[in-house]
Coordinates of C-alpha atoms in Angstrom, one line a residue:
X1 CA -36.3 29.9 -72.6
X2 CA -40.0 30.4 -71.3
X3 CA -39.5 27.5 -68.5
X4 CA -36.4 29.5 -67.5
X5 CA -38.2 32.9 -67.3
X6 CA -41.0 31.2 -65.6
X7 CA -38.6 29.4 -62.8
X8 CA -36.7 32.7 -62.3
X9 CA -39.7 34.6 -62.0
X10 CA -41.8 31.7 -59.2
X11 CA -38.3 31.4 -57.3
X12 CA -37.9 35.2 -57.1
X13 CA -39.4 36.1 -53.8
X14 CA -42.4 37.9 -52.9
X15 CA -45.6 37.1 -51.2
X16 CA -46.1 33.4 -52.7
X17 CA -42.8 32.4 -50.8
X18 CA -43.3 34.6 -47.6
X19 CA -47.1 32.6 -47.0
X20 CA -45.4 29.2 -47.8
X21 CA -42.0 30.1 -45.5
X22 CA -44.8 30.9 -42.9
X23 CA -47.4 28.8 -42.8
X24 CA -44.7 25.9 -43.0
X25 CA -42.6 27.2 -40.3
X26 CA -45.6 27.6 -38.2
X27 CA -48.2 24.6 -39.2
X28 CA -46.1 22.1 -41.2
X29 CA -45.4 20.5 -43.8
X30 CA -48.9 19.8 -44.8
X31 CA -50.0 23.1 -44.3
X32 CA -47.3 24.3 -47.4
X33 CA -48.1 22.0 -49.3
X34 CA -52.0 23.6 -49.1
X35 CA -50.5 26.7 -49.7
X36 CA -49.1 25.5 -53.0
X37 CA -51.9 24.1 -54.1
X38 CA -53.9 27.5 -53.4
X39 CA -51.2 29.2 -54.8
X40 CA -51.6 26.8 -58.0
X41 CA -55.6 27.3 -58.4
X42 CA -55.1 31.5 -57.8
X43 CA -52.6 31.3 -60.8
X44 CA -55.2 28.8 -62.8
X45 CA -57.9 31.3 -62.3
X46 CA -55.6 33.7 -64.4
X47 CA -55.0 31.3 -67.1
X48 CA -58.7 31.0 -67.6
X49 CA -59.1 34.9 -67.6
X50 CA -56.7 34.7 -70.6
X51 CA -57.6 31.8 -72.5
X52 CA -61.4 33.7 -72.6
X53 CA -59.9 36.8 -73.7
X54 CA -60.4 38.9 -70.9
X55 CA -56.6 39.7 -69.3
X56 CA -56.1 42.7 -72.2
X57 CA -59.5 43.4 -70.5
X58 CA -58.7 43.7 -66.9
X59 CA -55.5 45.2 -67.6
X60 CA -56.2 48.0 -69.6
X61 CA -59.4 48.7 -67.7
X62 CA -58.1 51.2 -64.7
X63 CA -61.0 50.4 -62.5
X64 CA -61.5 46.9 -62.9
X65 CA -57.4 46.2 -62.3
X66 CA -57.3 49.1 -59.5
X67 CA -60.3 47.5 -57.8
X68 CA -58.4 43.9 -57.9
X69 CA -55.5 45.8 -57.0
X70 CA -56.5 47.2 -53.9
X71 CA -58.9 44.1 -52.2
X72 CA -55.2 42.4 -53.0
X73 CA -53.8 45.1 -50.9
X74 CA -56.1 45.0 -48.2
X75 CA -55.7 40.9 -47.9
X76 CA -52.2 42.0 -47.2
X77 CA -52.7 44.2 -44.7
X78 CA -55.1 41.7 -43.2
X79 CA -52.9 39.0 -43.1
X80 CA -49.9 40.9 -41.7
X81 CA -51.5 42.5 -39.1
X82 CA -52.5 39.2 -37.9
X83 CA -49.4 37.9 -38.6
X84 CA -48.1 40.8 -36.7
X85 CA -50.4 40.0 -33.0
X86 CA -50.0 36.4 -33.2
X87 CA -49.3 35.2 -30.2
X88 CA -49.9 31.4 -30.6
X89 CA -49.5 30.0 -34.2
X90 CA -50.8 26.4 -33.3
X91 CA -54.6 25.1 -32.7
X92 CA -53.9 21.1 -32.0
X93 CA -56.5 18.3 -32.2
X94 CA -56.5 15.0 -30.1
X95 CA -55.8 12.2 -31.7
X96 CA -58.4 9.7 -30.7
X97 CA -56.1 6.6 -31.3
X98 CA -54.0 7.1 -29.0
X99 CA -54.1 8.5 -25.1
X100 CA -51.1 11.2 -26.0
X101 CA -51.8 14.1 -27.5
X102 CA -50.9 14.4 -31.0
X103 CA -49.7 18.0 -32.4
X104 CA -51.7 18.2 -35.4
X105 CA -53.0 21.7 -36.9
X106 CA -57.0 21.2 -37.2
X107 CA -58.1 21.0 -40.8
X108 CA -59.7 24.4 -40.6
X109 CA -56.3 25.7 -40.4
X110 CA -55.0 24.0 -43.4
X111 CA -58.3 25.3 -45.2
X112 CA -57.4 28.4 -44.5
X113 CA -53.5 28.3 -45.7
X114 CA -55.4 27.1 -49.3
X115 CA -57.5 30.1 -49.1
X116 CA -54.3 32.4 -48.5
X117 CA -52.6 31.1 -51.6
X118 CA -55.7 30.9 -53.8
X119 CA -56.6 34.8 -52.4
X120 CA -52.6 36.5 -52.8
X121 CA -52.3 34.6 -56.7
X122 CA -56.6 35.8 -57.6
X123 CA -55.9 38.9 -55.8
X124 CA -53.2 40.5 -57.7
X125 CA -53.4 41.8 -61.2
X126 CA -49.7 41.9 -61.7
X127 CA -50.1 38.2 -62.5
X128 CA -52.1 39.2 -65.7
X129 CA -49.3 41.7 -67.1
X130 CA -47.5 38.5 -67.3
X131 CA -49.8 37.0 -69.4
X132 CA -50.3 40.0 -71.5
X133 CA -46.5 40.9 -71.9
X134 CA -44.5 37.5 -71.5
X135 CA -46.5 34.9 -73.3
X136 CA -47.3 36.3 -76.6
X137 CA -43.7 36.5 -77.4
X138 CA -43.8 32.4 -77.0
X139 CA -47.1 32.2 -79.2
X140 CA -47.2 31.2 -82.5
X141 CA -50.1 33.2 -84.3
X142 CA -50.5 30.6 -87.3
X143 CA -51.8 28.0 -84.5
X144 CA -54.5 27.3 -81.7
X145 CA -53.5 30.1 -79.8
X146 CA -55.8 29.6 -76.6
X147 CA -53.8 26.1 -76.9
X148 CA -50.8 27.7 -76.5
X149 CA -52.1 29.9 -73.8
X150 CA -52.9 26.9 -71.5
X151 CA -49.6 25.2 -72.2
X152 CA -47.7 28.0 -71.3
X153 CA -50.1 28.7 -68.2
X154 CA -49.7 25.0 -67.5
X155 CA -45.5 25.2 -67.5
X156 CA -45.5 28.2 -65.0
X157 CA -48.5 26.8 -62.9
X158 CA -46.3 23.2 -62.5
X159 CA -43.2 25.2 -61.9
X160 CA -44.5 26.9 -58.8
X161 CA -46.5 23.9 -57.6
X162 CA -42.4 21.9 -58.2
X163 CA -40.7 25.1 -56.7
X164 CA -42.7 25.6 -53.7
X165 CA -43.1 21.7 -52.7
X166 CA -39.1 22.0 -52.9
X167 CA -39.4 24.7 -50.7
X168 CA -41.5 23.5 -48.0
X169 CA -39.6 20.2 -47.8
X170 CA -36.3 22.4 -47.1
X171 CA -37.9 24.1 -44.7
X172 CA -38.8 21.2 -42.8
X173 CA -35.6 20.2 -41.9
X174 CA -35.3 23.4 -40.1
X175 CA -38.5 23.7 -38.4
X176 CA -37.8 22.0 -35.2
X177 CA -35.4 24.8 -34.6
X178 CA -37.7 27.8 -35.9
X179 CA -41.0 26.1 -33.7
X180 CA -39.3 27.6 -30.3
X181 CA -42.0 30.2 -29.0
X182 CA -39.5 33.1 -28.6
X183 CA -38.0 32.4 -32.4
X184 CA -42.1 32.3 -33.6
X185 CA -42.6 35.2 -32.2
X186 CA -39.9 36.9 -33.7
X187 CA -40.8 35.3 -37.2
X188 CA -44.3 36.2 -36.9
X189 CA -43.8 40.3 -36.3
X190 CA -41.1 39.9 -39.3
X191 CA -43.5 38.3 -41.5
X192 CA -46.0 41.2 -40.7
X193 CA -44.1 43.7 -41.0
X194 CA -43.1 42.7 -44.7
X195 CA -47.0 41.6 -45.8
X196 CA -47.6 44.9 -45.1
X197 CA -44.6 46.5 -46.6
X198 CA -45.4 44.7 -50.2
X199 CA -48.9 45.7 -49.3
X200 CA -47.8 49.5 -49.2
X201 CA -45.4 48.7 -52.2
X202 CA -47.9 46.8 -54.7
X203 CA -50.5 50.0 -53.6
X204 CA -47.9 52.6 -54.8
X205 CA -46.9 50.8 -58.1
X206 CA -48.2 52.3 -61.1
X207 CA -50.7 50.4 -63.3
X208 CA -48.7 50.7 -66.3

């Protein structure tokens, strides 16, 4: 019952998928695979917070999970602004082996697709409400609970990394298509426009 909550709730879409969807429609396949794997170590960062006891901390403490709350929303509004003015998604390197040019994104760039992850998973509190509400009804009191706790972090952490990999390999088959300037273009003042939208959204939300 847990894996299926945890599938339903990684495959739902939100910001996760719309960084993935973009950074692999735009850099590669390489380049959503580091966004999983950023994704993956944000959500890690959470399952330490709650193994050491403090997520009933930062999510009863209205200043601590407002402050959180609102560097998340500003990341969001960052990144779909620039989403937003991009003109030219690609920064190439030559490839040295050969005399053609090679269209390869630079490694900075794929740095920086593990940073977005890492940031939009650390970023957001919401992620600890899960821990708080979903996972104690799958804890059994009478053994190791902080056990449990990195089990159950560990099933939802492999799902996204197994749900996102899926996801970036699909898109790859339709990438070819999507990489024509005009079509980036379009997909890049989309993608803004809903980074910020979620940003607007995820500021309104109460913290309850």
């Amino acid at each position: 019952m847990y894996i299926l909550i945890a599938a339903v709730m990684v495959i739902a879409p939100g910001v996760d998928t719309i960084l993935v969807t973009k950074n692999t429609l735009s850099l590669g396949t390489r380049a959503g695979q580091y966004t999983t794997l950023g994704i993956a170590a944000g959500l890690s960062i959470w399952t330490i917070v709650a193994v050491l006891g403090l997520a009933a901390i930062v999510a009863h403490s209205i200043v601590l999970f407002t402050t959180i709350k609102y560097l998340g929303v500003g990341y969001l509004v960052f990144l779909g602004i620039k989403s937003f003015m991009a003109k030219n998604t690609f920064s190439f390197e030559m490839d040295s082996s050969e005399n053609n040019e090679v269209m390869t994104p630079s490694i900075r760039q794929y740095k920086k697709c593990f940073l977005q992850g890492f940031l939009s998973d650390a970023l957001n509190p919401k992620t600890v409400i899960v821990y708080i509400t979903l996972m104690p009804q799958f804890i059994n009191p009478n053994y190791n609970v902080n056990l449990q706790l990195v089990t159950l972090g560990a099933i939802l952490i492999f799902t996204a990394i197994l749900w996102f990999l899926i996801l970036v390999h699909i898109l790859d088959y339709v990438r070819i298509w999507l990489n024509k300037k005009k079509v980036q273009n379009i997909f890049n003042k989309v993608t803004g426009i809903i980074l910020v939208l979620l940003a607007v959204k995820l500021a309104l939300e109460s913290n309850n």
